[in-house]
Short mmCIF file of N, CA, C and O in Angstrom, two decimals:
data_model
loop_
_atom_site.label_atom_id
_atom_site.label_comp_id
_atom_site.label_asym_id
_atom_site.label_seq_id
_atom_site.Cartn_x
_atom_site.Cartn_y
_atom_site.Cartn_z
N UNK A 1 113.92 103.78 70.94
CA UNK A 1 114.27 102.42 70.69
C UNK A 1 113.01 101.69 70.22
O UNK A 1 112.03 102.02 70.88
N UNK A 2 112.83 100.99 69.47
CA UNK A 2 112.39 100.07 68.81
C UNK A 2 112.07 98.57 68.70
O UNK A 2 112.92 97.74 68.41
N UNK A 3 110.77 98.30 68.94
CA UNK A 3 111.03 96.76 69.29
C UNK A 3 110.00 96.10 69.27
O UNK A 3 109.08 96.70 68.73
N UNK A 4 109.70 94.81 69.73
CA UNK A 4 108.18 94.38 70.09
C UNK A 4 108.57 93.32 71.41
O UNK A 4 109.42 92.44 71.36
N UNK A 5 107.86 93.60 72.37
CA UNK A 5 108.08 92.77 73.49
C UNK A 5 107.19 91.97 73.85
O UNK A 5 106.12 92.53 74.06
N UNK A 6 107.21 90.31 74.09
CA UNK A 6 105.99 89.76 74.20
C UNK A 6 106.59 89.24 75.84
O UNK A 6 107.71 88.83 76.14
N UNK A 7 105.01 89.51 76.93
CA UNK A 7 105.17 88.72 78.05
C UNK A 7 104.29 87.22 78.02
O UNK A 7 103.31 86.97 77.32
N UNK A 8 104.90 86.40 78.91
CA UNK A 8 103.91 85.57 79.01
C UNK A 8 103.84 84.78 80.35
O UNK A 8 105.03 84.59 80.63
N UNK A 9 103.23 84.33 81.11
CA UNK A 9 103.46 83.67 82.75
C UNK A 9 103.80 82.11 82.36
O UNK A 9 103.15 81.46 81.54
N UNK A 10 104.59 81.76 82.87
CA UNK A 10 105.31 80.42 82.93
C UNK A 10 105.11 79.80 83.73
O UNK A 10 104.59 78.76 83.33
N UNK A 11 105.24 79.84 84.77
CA UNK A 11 105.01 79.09 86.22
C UNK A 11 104.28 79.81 87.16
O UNK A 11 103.65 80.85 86.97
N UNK A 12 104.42 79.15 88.20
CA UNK A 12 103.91 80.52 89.72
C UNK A 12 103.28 79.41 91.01
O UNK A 12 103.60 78.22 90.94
N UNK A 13 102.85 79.64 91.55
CA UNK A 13 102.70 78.90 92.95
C UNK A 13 101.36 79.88 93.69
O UNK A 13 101.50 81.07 93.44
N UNK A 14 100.79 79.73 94.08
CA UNK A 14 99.74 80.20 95.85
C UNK A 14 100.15 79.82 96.94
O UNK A 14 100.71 78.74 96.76
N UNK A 15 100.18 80.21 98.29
CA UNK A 15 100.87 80.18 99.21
C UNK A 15 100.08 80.81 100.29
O UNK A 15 99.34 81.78 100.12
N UNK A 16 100.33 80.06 101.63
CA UNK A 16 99.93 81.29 102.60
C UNK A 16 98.10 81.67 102.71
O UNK A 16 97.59 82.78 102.55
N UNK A 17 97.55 80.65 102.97
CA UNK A 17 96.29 80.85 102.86
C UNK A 17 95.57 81.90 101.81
O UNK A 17 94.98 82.94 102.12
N UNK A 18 95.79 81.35 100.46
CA UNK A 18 95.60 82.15 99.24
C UNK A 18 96.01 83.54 99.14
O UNK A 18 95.66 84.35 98.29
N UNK A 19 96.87 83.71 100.17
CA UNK A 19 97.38 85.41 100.06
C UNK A 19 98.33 85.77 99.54
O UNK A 19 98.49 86.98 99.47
N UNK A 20 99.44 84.80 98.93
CA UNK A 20 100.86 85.45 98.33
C UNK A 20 100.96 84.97 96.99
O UNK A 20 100.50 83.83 97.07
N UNK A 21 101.30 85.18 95.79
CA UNK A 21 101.20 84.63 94.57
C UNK A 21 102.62 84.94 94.27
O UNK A 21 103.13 86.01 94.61
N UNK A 22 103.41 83.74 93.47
CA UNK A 22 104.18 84.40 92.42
C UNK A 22 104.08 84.27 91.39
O UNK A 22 103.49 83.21 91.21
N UNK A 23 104.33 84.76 90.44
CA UNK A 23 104.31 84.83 88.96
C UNK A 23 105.70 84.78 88.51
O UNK A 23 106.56 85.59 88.85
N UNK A 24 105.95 83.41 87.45
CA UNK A 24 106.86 83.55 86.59
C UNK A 24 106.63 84.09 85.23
O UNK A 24 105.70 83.72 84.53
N UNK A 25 107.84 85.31 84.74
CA UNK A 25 106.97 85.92 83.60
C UNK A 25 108.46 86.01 82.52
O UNK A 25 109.57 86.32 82.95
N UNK A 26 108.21 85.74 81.37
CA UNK A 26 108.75 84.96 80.58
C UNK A 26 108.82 86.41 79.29
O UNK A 26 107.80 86.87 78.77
N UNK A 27 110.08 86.86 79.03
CA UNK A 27 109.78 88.20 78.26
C UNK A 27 110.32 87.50 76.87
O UNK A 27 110.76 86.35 76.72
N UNK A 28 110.16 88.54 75.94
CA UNK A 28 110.83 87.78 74.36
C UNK A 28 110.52 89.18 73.71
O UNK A 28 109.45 89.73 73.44
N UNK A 29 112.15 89.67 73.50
CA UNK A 29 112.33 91.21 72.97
C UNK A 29 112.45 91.25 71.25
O UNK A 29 113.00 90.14 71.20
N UNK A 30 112.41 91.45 70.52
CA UNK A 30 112.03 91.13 68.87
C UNK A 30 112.69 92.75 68.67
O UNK A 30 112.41 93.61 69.50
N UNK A 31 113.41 92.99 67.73
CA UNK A 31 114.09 94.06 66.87
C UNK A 31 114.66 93.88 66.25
O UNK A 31 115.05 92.71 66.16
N UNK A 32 115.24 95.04 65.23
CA UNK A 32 115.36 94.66 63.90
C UNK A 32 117.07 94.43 63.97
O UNK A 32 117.58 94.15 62.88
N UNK A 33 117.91 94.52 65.04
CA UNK A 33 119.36 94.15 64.69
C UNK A 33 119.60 93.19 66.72
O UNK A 33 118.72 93.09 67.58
N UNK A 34 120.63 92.83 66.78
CA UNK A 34 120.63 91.94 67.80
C UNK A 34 120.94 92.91 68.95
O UNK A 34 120.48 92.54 70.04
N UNK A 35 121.63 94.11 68.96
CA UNK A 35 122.17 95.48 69.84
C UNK A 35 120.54 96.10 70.23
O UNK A 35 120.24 96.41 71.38
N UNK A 36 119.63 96.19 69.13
CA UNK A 36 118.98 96.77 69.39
C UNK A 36 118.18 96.10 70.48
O UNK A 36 117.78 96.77 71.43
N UNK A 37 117.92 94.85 70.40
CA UNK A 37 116.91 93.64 70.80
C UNK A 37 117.22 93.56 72.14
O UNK A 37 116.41 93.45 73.06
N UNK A 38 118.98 93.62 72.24
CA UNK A 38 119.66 93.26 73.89
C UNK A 38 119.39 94.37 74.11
O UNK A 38 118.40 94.24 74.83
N UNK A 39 119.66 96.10 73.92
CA UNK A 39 119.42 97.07 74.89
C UNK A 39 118.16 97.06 75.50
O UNK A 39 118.02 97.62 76.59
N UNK A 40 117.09 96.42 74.87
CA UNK A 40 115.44 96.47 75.31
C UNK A 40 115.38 95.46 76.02
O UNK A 40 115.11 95.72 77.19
N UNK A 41 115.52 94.44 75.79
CA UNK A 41 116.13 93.63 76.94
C UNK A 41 116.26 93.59 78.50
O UNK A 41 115.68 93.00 79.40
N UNK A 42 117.31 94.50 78.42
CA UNK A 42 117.87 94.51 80.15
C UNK A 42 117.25 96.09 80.38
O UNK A 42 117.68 96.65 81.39
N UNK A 43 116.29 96.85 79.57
CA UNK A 43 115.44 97.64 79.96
C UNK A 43 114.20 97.27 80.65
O UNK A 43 113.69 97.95 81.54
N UNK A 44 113.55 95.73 79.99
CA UNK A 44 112.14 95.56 80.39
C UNK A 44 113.07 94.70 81.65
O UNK A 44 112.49 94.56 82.72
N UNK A 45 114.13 94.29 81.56
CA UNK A 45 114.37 93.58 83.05
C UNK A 45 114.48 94.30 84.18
O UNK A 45 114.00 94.15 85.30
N UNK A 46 115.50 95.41 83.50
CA UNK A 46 115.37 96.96 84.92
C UNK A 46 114.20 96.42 85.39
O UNK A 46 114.20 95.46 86.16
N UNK A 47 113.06 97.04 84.91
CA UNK A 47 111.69 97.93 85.20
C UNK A 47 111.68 96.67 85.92
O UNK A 47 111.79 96.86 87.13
N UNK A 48 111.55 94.97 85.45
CA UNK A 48 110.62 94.27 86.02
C UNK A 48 111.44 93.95 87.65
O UNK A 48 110.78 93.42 88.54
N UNK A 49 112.94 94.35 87.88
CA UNK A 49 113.44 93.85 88.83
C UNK A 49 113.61 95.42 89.94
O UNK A 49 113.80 95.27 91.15
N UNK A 50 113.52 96.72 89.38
CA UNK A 50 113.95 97.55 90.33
C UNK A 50 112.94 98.73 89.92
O UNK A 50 113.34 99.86 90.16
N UNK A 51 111.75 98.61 89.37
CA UNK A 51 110.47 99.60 89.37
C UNK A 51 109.52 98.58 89.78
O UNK A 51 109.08 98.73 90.92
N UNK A 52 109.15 97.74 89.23
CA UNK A 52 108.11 97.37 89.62
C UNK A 52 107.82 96.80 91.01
O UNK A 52 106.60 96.78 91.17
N UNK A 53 108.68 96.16 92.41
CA UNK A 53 108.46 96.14 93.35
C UNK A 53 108.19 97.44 94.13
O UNK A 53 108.57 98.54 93.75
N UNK A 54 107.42 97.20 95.36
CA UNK A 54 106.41 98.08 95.64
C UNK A 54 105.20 98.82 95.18
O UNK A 54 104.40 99.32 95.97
N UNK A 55 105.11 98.86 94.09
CA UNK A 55 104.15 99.20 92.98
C UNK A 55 102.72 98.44 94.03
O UNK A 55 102.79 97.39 94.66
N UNK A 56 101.53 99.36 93.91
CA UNK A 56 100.73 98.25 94.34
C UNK A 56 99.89 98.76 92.60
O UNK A 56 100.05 99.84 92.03
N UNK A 57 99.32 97.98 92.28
CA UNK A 57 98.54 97.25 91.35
C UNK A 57 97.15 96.55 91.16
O UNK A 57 97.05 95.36 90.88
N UNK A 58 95.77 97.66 91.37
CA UNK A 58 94.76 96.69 91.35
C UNK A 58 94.25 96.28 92.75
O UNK A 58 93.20 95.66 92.88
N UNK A 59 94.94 96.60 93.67
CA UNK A 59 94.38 95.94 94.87
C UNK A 59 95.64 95.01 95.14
O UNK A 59 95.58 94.31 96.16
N UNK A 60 96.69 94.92 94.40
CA UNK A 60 97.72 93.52 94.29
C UNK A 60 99.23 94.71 94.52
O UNK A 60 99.45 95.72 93.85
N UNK A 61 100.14 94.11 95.74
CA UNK A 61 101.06 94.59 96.20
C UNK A 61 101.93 93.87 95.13
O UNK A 61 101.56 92.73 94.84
N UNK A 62 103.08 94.37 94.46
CA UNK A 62 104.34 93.78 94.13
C UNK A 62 105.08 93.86 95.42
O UNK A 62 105.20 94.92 96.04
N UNK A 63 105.82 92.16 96.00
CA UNK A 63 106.68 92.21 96.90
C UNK A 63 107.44 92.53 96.83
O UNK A 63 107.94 93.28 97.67
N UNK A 64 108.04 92.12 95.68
CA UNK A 64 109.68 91.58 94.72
C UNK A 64 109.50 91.04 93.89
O UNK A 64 108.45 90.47 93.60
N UNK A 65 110.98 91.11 92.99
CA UNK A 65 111.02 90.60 91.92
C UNK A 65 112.58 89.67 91.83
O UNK A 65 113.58 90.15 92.38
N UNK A 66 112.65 88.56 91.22
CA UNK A 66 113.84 87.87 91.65
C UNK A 66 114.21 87.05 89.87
O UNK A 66 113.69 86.01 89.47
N UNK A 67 114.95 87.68 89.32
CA UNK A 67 115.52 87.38 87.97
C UNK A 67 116.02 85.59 88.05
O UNK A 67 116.95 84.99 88.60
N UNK A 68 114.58 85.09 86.97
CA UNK A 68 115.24 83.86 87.06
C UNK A 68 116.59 82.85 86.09
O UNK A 68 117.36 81.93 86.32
N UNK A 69 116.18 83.87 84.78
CA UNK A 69 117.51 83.74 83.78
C UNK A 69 117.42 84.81 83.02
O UNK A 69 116.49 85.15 82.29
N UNK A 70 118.96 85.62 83.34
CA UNK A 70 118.72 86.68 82.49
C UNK A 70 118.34 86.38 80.99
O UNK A 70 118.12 85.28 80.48
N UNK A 71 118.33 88.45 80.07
CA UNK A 71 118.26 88.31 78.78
C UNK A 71 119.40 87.56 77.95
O UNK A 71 120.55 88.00 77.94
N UNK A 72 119.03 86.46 77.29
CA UNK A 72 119.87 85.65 76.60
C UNK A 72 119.83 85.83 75.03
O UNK A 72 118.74 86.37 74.78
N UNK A 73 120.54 85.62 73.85
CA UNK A 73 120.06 85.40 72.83
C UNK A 73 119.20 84.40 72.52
O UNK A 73 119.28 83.35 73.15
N UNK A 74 118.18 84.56 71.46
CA UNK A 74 117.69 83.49 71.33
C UNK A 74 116.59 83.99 70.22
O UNK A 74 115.42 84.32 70.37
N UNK A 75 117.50 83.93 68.96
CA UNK A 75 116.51 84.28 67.07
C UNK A 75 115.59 83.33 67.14
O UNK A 75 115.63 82.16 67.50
N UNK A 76 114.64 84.09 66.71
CA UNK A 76 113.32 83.40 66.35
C UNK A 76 113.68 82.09 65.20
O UNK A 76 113.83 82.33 64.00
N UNK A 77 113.75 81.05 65.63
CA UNK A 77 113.56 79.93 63.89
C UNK A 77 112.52 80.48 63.24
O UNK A 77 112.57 80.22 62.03
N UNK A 78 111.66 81.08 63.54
CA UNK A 78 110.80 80.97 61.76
C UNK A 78 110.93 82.32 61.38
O UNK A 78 110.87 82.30 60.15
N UNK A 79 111.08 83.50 61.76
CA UNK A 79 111.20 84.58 61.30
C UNK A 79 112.30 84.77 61.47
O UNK A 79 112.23 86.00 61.51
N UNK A 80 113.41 84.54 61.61
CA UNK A 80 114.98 84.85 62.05
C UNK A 80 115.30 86.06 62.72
O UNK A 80 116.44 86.46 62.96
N UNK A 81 114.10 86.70 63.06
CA UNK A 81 114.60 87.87 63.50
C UNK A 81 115.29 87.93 64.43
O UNK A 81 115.28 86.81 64.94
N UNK A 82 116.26 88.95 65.30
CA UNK A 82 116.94 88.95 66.49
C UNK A 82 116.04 89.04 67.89
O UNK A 82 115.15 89.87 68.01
N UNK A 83 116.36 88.14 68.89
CA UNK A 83 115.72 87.67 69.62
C UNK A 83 116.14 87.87 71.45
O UNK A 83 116.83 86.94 71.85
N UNK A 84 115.90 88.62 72.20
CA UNK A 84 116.76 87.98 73.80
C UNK A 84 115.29 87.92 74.13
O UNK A 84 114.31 88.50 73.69
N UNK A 85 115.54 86.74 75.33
CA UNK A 85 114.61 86.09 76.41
C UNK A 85 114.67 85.93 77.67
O UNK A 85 115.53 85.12 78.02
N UNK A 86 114.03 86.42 78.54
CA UNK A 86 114.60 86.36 79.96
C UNK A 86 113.73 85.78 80.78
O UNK A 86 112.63 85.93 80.25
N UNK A 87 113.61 85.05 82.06
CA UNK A 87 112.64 85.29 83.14
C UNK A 87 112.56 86.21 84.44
O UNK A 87 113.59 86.54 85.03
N UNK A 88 111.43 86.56 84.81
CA UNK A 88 111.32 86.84 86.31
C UNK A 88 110.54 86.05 87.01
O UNK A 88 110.07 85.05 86.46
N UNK A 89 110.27 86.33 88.25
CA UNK A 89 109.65 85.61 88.89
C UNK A 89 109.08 86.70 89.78
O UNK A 89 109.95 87.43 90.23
N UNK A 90 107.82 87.01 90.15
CA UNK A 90 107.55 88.33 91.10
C UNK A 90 106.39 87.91 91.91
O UNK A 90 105.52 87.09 91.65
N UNK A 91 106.59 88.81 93.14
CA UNK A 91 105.80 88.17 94.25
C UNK A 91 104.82 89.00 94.02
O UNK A 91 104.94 90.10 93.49
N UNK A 92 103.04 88.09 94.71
CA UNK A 92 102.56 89.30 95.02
C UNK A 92 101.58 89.33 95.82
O UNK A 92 101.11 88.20 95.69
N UNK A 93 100.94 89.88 96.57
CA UNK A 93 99.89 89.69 97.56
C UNK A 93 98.65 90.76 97.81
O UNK A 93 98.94 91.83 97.29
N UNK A 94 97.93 90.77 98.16
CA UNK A 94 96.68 91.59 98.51
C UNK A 94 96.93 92.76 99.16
O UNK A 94 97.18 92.71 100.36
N UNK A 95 96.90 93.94 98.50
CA UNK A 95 97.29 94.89 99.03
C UNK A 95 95.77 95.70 100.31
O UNK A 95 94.84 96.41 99.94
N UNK A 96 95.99 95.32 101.40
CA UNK A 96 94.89 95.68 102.38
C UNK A 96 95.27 96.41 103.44
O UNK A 96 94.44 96.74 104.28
#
C-alpha cells in the first residue's frame, strides 16, 4: 500500500507531578485514490490504538491510547489529492 502519512501533536496536558503526559496526535493519510488513503488510515489508527500501548519508548511508557476522532475524509484544497484525518490522544509516563 501506498501513501504518505503526516503526524503532528495538537494538544496534550502534564499531570501528576511532571510524570504523566498526553499527547494529542493528529494523522493526515495522502494517496493517490480515496480507498487507498482510507485503508492506510484505520491502519496507522490500529497501530496507534492497539500496538502502540505498552510499548515502552526511550525511557517513556505508552499507557494508552484513546481515539479522539476517527479517520474522516478530508482532500487536500490545494493539491486535491485524497485525504483521511484522524486524532489520538496517548498517554505517557516515565518508564522506571
Amino acid at each position: 500500500m501506498t501513501g504518505t502519512l503526516d503526524l503532528m501533536q495538537a494538544c496534550g496536558y502534564r499531570s501528576r507531578r511532571d510524570r504523566v503526559d498526553r499527547m494529542c496526535i493528529v494523522y493526515d493519510v495522502y494517496s493517490e485514490s480515496p480507498a487507498k488513503a482510507s485503508a492506510l488510515a484505520y491502519t496507522v489508527r490500529e497501530y496507534l490504538l492497539e500496538q502502540l500501548p505498552g510499548q515502552s519508548l526511550k525511557g517513556i511508557l505508552v499507557l494508552d491510547a484513546r481515539e479522539e476522532d476517527a479517520p474522516s475524509w478530508h482532500p487536500d484544497r490545494q493539491s486535491l489529492e485524497p485525504t483521511y484525518t484522524g486524532e489520538v490522544s496517548v498517554y505517557l509516563v516515565a518508564d522506571d
